[in-house]
mmCIF file of C-alpha atoms in Angstrom:
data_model
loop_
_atom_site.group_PDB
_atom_site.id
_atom_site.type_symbol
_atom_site.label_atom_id
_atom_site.label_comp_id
_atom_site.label_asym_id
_atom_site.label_seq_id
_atom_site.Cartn_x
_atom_site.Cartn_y
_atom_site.Cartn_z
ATOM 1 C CA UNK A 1 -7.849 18.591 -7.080
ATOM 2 C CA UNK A 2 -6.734 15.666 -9.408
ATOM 3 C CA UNK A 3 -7.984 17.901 -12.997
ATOM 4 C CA UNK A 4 -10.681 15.117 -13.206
ATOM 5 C CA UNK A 5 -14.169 16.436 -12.460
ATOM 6 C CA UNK A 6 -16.930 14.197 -11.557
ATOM 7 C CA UNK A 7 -20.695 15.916 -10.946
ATOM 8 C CA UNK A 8 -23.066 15.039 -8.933
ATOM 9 C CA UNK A 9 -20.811 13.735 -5.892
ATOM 10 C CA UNK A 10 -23.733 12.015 -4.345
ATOM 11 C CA UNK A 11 -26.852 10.695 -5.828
ATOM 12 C CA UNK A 12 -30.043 8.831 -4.178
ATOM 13 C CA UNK A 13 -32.852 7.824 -6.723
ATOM 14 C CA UNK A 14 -35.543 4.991 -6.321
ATOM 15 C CA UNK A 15 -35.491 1.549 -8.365
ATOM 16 C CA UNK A 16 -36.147 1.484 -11.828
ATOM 17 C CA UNK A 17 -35.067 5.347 -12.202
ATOM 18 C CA UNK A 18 -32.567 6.860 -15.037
ATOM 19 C CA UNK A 19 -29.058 8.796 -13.744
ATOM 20 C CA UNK A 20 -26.630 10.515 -15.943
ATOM 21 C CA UNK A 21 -23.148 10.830 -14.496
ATOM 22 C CA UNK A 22 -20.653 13.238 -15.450
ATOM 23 C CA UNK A 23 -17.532 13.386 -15.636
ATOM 24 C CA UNK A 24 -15.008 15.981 -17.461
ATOM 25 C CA UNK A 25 -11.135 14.652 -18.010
ATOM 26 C CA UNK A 26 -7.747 16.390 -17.036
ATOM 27 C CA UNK A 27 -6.955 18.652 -19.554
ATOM 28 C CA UNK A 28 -4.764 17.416 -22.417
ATOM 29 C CA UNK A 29 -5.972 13.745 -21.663
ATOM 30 C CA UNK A 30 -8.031 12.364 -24.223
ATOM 31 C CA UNK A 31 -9.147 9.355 -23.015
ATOM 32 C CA UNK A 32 -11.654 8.947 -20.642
ATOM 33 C CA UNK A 33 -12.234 5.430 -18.802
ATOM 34 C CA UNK A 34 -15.388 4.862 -16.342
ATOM 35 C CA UNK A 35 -15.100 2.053 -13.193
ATOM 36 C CA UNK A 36 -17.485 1.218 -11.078
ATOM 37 C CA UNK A 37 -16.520 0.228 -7.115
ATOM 38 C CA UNK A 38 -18.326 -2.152 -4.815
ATOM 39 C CA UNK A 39 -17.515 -3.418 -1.343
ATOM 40 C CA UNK A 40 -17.423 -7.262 -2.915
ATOM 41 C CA UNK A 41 -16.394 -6.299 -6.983
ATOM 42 C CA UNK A 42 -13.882 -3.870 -5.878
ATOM 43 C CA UNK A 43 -13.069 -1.988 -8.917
ATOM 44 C CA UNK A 44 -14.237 -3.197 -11.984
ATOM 45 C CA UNK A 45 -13.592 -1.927 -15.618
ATOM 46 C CA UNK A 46 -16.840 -0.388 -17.238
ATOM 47 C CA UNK A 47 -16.102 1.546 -20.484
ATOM 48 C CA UNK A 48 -13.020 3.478 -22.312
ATOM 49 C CA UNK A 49 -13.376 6.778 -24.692
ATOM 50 C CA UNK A 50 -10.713 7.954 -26.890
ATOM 51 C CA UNK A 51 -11.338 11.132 -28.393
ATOM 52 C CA UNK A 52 -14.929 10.389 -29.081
ATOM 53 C CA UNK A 53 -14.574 6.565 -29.908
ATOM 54 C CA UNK A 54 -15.493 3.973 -27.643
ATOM 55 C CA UNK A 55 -12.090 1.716 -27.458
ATOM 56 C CA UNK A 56 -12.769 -0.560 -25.038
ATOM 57 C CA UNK A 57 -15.171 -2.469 -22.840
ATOM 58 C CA UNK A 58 -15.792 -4.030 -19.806
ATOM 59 C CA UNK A 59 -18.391 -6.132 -17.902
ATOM 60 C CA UNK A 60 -20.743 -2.890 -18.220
ATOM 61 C CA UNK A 61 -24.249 -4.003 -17.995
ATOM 62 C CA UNK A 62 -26.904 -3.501 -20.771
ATOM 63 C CA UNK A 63 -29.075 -0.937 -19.018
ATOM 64 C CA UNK A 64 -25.996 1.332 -18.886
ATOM 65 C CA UNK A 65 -24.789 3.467 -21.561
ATOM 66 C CA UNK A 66 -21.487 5.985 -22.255
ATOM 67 C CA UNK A 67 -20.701 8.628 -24.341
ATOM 68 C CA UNK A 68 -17.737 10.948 -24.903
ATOM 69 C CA UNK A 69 -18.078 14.652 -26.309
ATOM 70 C CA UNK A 70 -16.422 16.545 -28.851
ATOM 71 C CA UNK A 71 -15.103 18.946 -25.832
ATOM 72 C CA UNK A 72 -13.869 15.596 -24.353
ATOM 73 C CA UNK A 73 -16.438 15.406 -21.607
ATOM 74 C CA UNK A 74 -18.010 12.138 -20.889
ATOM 75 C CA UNK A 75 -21.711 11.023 -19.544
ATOM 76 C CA UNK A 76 -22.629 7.432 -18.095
ATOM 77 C CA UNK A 77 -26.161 6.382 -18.118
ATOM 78 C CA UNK A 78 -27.738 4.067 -16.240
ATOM 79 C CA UNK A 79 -31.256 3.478 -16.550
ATOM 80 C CA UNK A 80 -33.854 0.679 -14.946
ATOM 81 C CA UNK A 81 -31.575 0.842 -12.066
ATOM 82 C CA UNK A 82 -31.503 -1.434 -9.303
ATOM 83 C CA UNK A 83 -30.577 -1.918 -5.415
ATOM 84 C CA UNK A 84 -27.510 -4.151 -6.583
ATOM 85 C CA UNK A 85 -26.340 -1.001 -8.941
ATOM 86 C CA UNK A 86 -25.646 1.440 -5.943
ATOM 87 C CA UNK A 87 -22.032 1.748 -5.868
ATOM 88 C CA UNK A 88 -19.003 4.198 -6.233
ATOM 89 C CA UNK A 89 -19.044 5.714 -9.715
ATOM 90 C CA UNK A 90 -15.315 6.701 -10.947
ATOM 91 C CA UNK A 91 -14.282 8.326 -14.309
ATOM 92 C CA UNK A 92 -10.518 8.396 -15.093
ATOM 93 C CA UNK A 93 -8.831 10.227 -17.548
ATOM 94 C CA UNK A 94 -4.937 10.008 -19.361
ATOM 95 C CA UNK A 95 -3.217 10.380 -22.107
ATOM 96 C CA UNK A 96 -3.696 8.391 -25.256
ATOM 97 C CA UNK A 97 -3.115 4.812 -23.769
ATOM 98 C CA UNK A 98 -2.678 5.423 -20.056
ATOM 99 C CA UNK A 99 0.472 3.043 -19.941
ATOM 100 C CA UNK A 100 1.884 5.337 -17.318
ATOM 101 C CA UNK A 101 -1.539 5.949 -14.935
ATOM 102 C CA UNK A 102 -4.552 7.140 -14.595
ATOM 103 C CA UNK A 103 -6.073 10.135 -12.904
ATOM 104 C CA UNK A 104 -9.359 9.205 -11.582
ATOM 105 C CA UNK A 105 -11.967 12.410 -10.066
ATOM 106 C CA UNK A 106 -13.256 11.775 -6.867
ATOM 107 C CA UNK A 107 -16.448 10.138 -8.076
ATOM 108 C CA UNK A 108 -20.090 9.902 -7.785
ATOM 109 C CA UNK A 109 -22.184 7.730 -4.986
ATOM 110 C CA UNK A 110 -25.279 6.688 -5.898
ATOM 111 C CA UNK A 111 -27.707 4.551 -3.602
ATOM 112 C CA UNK A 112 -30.625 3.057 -5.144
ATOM 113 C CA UNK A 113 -33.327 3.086 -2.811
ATOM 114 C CA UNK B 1 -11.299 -15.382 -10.556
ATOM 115 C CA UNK B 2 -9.167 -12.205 -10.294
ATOM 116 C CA UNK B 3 -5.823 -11.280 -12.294
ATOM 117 C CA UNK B 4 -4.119 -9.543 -9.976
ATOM 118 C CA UNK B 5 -4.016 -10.804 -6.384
ATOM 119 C CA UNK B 6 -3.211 -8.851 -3.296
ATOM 120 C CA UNK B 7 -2.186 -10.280 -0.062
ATOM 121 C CA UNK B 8 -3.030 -9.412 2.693
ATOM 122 C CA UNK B 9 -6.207 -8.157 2.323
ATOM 123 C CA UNK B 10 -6.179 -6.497 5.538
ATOM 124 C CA UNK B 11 -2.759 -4.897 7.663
ATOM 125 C CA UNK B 12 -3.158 -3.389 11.001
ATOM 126 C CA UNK B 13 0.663 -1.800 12.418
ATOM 127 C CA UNK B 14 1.994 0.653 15.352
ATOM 128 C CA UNK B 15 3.213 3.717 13.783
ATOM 129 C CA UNK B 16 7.039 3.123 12.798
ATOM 130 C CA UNK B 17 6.386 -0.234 11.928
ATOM 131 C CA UNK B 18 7.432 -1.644 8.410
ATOM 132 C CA UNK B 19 5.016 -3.169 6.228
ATOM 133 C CA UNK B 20 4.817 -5.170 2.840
ATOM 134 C CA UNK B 21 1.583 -5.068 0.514
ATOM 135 C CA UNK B 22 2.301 -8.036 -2.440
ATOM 136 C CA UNK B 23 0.599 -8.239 -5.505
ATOM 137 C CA UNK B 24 0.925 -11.611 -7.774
ATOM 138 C CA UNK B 25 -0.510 -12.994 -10.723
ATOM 139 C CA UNK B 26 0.024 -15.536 -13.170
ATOM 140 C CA UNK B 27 0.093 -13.317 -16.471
ATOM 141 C CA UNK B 28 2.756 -11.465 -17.788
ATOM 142 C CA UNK B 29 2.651 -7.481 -17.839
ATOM 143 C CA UNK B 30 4.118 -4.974 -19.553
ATOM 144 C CA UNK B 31 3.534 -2.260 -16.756
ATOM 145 C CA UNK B 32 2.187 -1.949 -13.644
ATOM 146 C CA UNK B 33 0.743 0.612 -11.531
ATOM 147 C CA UNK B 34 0.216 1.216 -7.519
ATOM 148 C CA UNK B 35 -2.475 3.693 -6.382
ATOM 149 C CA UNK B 36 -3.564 4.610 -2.595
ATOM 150 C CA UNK B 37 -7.010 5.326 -2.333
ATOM 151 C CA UNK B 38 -8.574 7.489 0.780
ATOM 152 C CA UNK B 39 -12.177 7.318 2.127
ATOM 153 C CA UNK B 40 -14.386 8.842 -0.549
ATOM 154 C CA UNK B 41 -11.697 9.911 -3.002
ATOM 155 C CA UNK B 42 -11.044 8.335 -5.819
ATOM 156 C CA UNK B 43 -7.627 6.460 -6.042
ATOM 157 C CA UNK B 44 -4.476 8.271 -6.613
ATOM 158 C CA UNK B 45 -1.262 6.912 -8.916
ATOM 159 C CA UNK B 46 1.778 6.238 -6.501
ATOM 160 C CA UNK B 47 3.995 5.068 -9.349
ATOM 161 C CA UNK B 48 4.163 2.773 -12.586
ATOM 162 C CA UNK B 49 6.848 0.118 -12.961
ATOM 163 C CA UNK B 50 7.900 -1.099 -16.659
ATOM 164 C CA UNK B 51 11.058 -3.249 -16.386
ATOM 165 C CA UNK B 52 11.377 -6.662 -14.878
ATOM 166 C CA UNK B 53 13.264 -6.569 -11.851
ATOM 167 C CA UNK B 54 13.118 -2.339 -11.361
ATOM 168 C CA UNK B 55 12.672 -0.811 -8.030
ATOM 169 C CA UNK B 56 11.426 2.545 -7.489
ATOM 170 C CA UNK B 57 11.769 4.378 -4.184
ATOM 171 C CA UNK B 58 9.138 7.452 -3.373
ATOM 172 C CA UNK B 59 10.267 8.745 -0.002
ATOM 173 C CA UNK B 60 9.402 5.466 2.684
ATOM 174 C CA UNK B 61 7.721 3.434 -0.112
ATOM 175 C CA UNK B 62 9.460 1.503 -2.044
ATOM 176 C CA UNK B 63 7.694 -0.454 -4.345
ATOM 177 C CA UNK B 64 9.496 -3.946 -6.731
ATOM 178 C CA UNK B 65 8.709 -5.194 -9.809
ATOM 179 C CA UNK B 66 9.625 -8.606 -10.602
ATOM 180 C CA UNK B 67 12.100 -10.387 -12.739
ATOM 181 C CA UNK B 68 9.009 -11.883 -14.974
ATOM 182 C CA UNK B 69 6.807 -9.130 -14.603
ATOM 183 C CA UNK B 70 4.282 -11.106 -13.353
ATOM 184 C CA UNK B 71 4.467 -9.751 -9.604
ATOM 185 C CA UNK B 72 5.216 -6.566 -7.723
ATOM 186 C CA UNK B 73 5.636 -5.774 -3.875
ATOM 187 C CA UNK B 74 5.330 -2.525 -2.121
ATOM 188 C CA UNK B 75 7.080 -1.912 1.282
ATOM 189 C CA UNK B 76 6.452 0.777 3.601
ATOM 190 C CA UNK B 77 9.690 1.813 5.916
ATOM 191 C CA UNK B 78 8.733 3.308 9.626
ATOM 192 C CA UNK B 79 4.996 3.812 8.581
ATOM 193 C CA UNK B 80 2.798 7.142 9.705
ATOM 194 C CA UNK B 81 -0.275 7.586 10.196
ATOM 195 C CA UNK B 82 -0.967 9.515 7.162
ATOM 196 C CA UNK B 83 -0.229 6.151 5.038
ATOM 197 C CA UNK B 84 -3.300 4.801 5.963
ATOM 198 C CA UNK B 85 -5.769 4.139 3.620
ATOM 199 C CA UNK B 86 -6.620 1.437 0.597
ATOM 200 C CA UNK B 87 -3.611 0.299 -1.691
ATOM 201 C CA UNK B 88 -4.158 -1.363 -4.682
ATOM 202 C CA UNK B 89 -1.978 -2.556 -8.283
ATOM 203 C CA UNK B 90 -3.114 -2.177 -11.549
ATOM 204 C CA UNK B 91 -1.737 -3.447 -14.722
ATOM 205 C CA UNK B 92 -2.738 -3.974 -18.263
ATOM 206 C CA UNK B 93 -2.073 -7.294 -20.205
ATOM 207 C CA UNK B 94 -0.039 -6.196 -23.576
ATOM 208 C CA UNK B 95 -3.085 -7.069 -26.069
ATOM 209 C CA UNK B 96 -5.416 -5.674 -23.785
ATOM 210 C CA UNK B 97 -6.961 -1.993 -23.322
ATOM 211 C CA UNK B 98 -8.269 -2.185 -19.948
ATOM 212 C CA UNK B 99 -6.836 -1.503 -16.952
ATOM 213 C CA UNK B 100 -7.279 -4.318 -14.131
ATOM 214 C CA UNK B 101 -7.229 -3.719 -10.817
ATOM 215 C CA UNK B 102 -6.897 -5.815 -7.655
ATOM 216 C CA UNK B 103 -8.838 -6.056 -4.832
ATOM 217 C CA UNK B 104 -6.488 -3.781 -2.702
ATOM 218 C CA UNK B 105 -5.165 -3.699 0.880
ATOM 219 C CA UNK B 106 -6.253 -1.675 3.581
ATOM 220 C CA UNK B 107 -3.904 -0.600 5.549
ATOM 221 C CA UNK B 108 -4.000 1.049 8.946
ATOM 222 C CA UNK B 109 -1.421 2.700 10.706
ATOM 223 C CA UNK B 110 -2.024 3.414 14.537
ATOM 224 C CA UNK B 111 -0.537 6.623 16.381
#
Protein backbone atom coordinates (compact mmCIF):
# COMPACT_ATOMS: atom_id res chain seq x y z
CA UNK A 1 0.00 0.00 0.00
CA UNK A 2 1.81 3.16 -1.41
CA UNK A 3 -0.58 5.81 1.18
CA UNK A 4 -2.10 6.95 -2.21
CA UNK A 5 -5.71 5.84 -2.61
CA UNK A 6 -7.36 5.75 -5.88
CA UNK A 7 -11.39 4.63 -6.00
CA UNK A 8 -13.03 3.04 -8.28
CA UNK A 9 -10.11 0.59 -9.51
CA UNK A 10 -12.02 -0.28 -12.59
CA UNK A 11 -14.61 1.58 -14.46
CA UNK A 12 -16.70 0.66 -17.81
CA UNK A 13 -19.24 3.42 -18.96
CA UNK A 14 -20.66 4.00 -22.57
CA UNK A 15 -19.62 7.07 -24.93
CA UNK A 16 -20.61 10.36 -24.16
CA UNK A 17 -21.04 9.43 -20.27
CA UNK A 18 -19.61 11.58 -17.12
CA UNK A 19 -16.90 9.70 -14.51
CA UNK A 20 -15.53 11.18 -11.41
CA UNK A 21 -12.25 9.69 -10.26
CA UNK A 22 -10.92 9.77 -6.93
CA UNK A 23 -8.11 9.87 -5.56
CA UNK A 24 -6.92 10.72 -1.78
CA UNK A 25 -2.92 11.64 -1.30
CA UNK A 26 -0.29 10.12 1.20
CA UNK A 27 -0.67 11.74 4.25
CA UNK A 28 1.46 14.84 4.88
CA UNK A 29 1.75 15.35 0.99
CA UNK A 30 0.04 18.24 -0.20
CA UNK A 31 0.23 18.10 -3.63
CA UNK A 32 -1.66 16.02 -5.66
CA UNK A 33 -0.72 15.45 -9.52
CA UNK A 34 -3.14 13.34 -11.97
CA UNK A 35 -1.49 11.30 -15.28
CA UNK A 36 -3.15 9.60 -17.57
CA UNK A 37 -1.44 6.18 -19.29
CA UNK A 38 -1.98 4.81 -22.76
CA UNK A 39 -0.36 1.94 -24.63
CA UNK A 40 0.92 4.70 -27.47
CA UNK A 41 1.04 8.21 -24.98
CA UNK A 42 2.63 6.34 -22.25
CA UNK A 43 2.34 8.58 -19.36
CA UNK A 44 1.33 11.89 -19.91
CA UNK A 45 1.04 14.89 -17.44
CA UNK A 46 -2.71 15.94 -16.82
CA UNK A 47 -3.10 18.35 -13.85
CA UNK A 48 -1.16 19.42 -10.44
CA UNK A 49 -2.96 20.57 -6.95
CA UNK A 50 -1.17 22.24 -4.24
CA UNK A 51 -3.07 22.61 -1.24
CA UNK A 52 -6.21 23.53 -3.03
CA UNK A 53 -4.60 25.57 -5.98
CA UNK A 54 -4.26 24.30 -9.29
CA UNK A 55 -0.27 24.85 -10.03
CA UNK A 56 0.20 23.32 -13.02
CA UNK A 57 -1.08 21.90 -16.27
CA UNK A 58 -0.73 19.56 -18.81
CA UNK A 59 -2.16 18.47 -22.21
CA UNK A 60 -5.54 17.72 -20.18
CA UNK A 61 -8.36 17.90 -22.54
CA UNK A 62 -11.32 20.38 -22.25
CA UNK A 63 -14.05 17.89 -21.38
CA UNK A 64 -12.00 16.99 -18.27
CA UNK A 65 -11.96 18.80 -15.13
CA UNK A 66 -9.89 18.60 -11.47
CA UNK A 67 -10.36 19.69 -8.22
CA UNK A 68 -8.52 19.43 -4.90
CA UNK A 69 -10.33 19.53 -1.36
CA UNK A 70 -9.78 21.29 1.70
CA UNK A 71 -9.06 17.64 3.36
CA UNK A 72 -6.54 17.34 0.45
CA UNK A 73 -8.53 14.83 -1.54
CA UNK A 74 -8.72 15.25 -5.20
CA UNK A 75 -11.59 14.37 -7.99
CA UNK A 76 -10.98 14.20 -11.92
CA UNK A 77 -13.87 14.60 -14.17
CA UNK A 78 -14.28 13.61 -17.36
CA UNK A 79 -17.36 14.12 -19.11
CA UNK A 80 -18.57 13.55 -23.03
CA UNK A 81 -16.18 10.76 -22.92
CA UNK A 82 -14.97 8.91 -25.73
CA UNK A 83 -13.48 5.39 -27.01
CA UNK A 84 -9.97 7.21 -27.43
CA UNK A 85 -10.30 8.38 -23.51
CA UNK A 86 -10.18 4.74 -22.05
CA UNK A 87 -6.94 4.54 -20.44
CA UNK A 88 -5.06 4.05 -17.04
CA UNK A 89 -6.05 6.84 -14.66
CA UNK A 90 -3.10 7.64 -12.00
CA UNK A 91 -3.12 10.27 -9.16
CA UNK A 92 0.24 10.96 -7.43
CA UNK A 93 0.86 12.65 -4.43
CA UNK A 94 4.33 14.41 -2.59
CA UNK A 95 5.46 16.86 -0.77
CA UNK A 96 5.36 20.49 -1.71
CA UNK A 97 7.36 20.27 -5.08
CA UNK A 98 7.98 16.56 -5.52
CA UNK A 99 11.77 17.22 -6.45
CA UNK A 100 12.56 13.97 -4.72
CA UNK A 101 9.45 11.55 -6.22
CA UNK A 102 6.28 10.85 -6.42
CA UNK A 103 3.99 8.28 -4.91
CA UNK A 104 1.44 7.37 -7.37
CA UNK A 105 -1.94 4.90 -6.03
CA UNK A 106 -2.53 2.10 -8.06
CA UNK A 107 -5.04 3.80 -10.32
CA UNK A 108 -8.29 3.64 -11.99
CA UNK A 109 -9.12 1.73 -15.54
CA UNK A 110 -11.72 2.96 -17.34
CA UNK A 111 -12.93 1.52 -20.84
CA UNK A 112 -15.28 3.49 -22.77
CA UNK A 113 -17.51 1.30 -24.48
CA UNK B 1 8.60 14.55 -29.88
CA UNK B 2 9.46 13.23 -26.38
CA UNK B 3 11.99 14.79 -23.69
CA UNK B 4 13.22 12.01 -22.25
CA UNK B 5 14.19 9.04 -24.42
CA UNK B 6 14.60 5.47 -23.36
CA UNK B 7 16.44 2.89 -25.22
CA UNK B 8 15.68 0.01 -25.64
CA UNK B 9 12.24 -0.04 -25.63
CA UNK B 10 12.05 -3.62 -25.16
CA UNK B 11 14.89 -6.18 -23.13
CA UNK B 12 14.38 -9.83 -23.00
CA UNK B 13 17.51 -11.72 -20.60
CA UNK B 14 18.21 -15.31 -18.87
CA UNK B 15 18.05 -14.85 -15.25
CA UNK B 16 21.69 -13.76 -14.01
CA UNK B 17 22.19 -11.82 -16.92
CA UNK B 18 23.25 -8.04 -16.67
CA UNK B 19 21.30 -5.46 -18.24
CA UNK B 20 21.43 -1.60 -19.01
CA UNK B 21 18.13 0.59 -19.43
CA UNK B 22 19.51 4.35 -20.83
CA UNK B 23 17.65 7.32 -20.70
CA UNK B 24 18.89 10.58 -22.82
CA UNK B 25 17.71 13.83 -23.66
CA UNK B 26 18.83 16.98 -24.92
CA UNK B 27 17.70 19.36 -21.94
CA UNK B 28 19.35 19.97 -18.91
CA UNK B 29 17.81 18.70 -15.46
CA UNK B 30 18.07 19.47 -12.18
CA UNK B 31 16.88 15.94 -10.90
CA UNK B 32 15.89 12.91 -12.10
CA UNK B 33 13.89 10.08 -11.06
CA UNK B 34 13.66 6.10 -11.98
CA UNK B 35 10.41 4.23 -11.18
CA UNK B 36 9.52 0.36 -11.97
CA UNK B 37 6.10 -0.10 -12.73
CA UNK B 38 4.25 -3.74 -12.39
CA UNK B 39 1.13 -4.92 -14.32
CA UNK B 40 -1.78 -2.89 -13.00
CA UNK B 41 0.04 -0.95 -10.29
CA UNK B 42 0.88 2.23 -10.55
CA UNK B 43 4.69 3.03 -10.82
CA UNK B 44 6.88 2.95 -7.87
CA UNK B 45 10.08 5.55 -7.13
CA UNK B 46 13.42 3.47 -7.32
CA UNK B 47 15.55 6.52 -6.62
CA UNK B 48 16.15 10.34 -7.56
CA UNK B 49 19.55 11.55 -8.75
CA UNK B 50 20.52 15.43 -8.27
CA UNK B 51 24.25 15.86 -9.03
CA UNK B 52 25.95 15.56 -12.36
CA UNK B 53 28.02 12.66 -12.50
CA UNK B 54 26.42 10.80 -9.01
CA UNK B 55 25.85 7.16 -8.88
CA UNK B 56 23.56 5.54 -6.59
CA UNK B 57 23.61 1.82 -5.88
CA UNK B 58 20.17 0.05 -4.44
CA UNK B 59 21.14 -3.56 -3.93
CA UNK B 60 21.84 -5.01 -7.95
CA UNK B 61 20.68 -1.68 -9.49
CA UNK B 62 22.76 0.77 -9.92
CA UNK B 63 21.55 3.60 -11.59
CA UNK B 64 24.19 6.99 -13.22
CA UNK B 65 23.55 10.31 -13.65
CA UNK B 66 25.53 12.18 -16.04
CA UNK B 67 28.21 14.77 -15.99
CA UNK B 68 25.62 17.40 -17.78
CA UNK B 69 22.64 16.16 -16.32
CA UNK B 70 21.16 15.65 -19.39
CA UNK B 71 21.28 11.66 -19.30
CA UNK B 72 21.06 8.83 -16.81
CA UNK B 73 21.62 4.93 -17.15
CA UNK B 74 20.37 2.20 -14.98
CA UNK B 75 22.17 -1.22 -14.83
CA UNK B 76 20.90 -4.30 -13.44
CA UNK B 77 23.80 -6.85 -12.03
CA UNK B 78 22.82 -10.84 -12.23
CA UNK B 79 19.05 -9.99 -12.88
CA UNK B 80 15.95 -12.13 -11.15
CA UNK B 81 13.01 -12.72 -12.08
CA UNK B 82 11.32 -10.49 -9.72
CA UNK B 83 12.96 -7.38 -11.72
CA UNK B 84 10.71 -7.78 -14.34
CA UNK B 85 8.38 -5.33 -15.13
CA UNK B 86 8.21 -1.58 -16.88
CA UNK B 87 11.13 0.93 -16.02
CA UNK B 88 10.87 4.31 -16.76
CA UNK B 89 12.89 8.09 -15.86
CA UNK B 90 11.31 11.05 -14.95
CA UNK B 91 12.67 14.46 -14.56
CA UNK B 92 11.51 17.98 -14.30
CA UNK B 93 13.09 20.90 -16.35
CA UNK B 94 14.18 23.71 -13.58
CA UNK B 95 11.38 26.37 -14.72
CA UNK B 96 8.99 23.77 -15.09
CA UNK B 97 6.30 22.13 -12.61
CA UNK B 98 5.55 19.02 -14.31
CA UNK B 99 6.99 15.96 -14.10
CA UNK B 100 7.92 14.23 -17.60
CA UNK B 101 8.15 10.90 -18.08
CA UNK B 102 9.58 8.61 -20.76
CA UNK B 103 8.20 6.04 -22.58
CA UNK B 104 9.81 3.26 -20.36
CA UNK B 105 11.43 -0.16 -20.90
CA UNK B 106 10.02 -3.37 -20.38
CA UNK B 107 12.04 -5.60 -19.16
CA UNK B 108 11.76 -9.35 -18.81
CA UNK B 109 13.76 -11.58 -16.93
CA UNK B 110 13.40 -15.42 -17.72
CA UNK B 111 13.84 -18.24 -14.93
Amino acid sequence: DSGVTQTPKHLITATGQRVTLRCSPRSGDLSVYWYQQSLDQGLQFLIQYYNGEERAKGNILERFSAQQFPDLHSELNLSSLELGDSALYFCASSEVQGSYGYTFGSGTRLTVV
Amino acid sequence: TQLLEQSPQFLSIQEGENLTVYCNSSSVFSSLQWYRQEPGEGPVLLVTVVTGGEVKKLKRLTFQFGDARKDSSLHITAAQTGDTGLYLCAARRSNDYKLSFGAGTTVTVRA
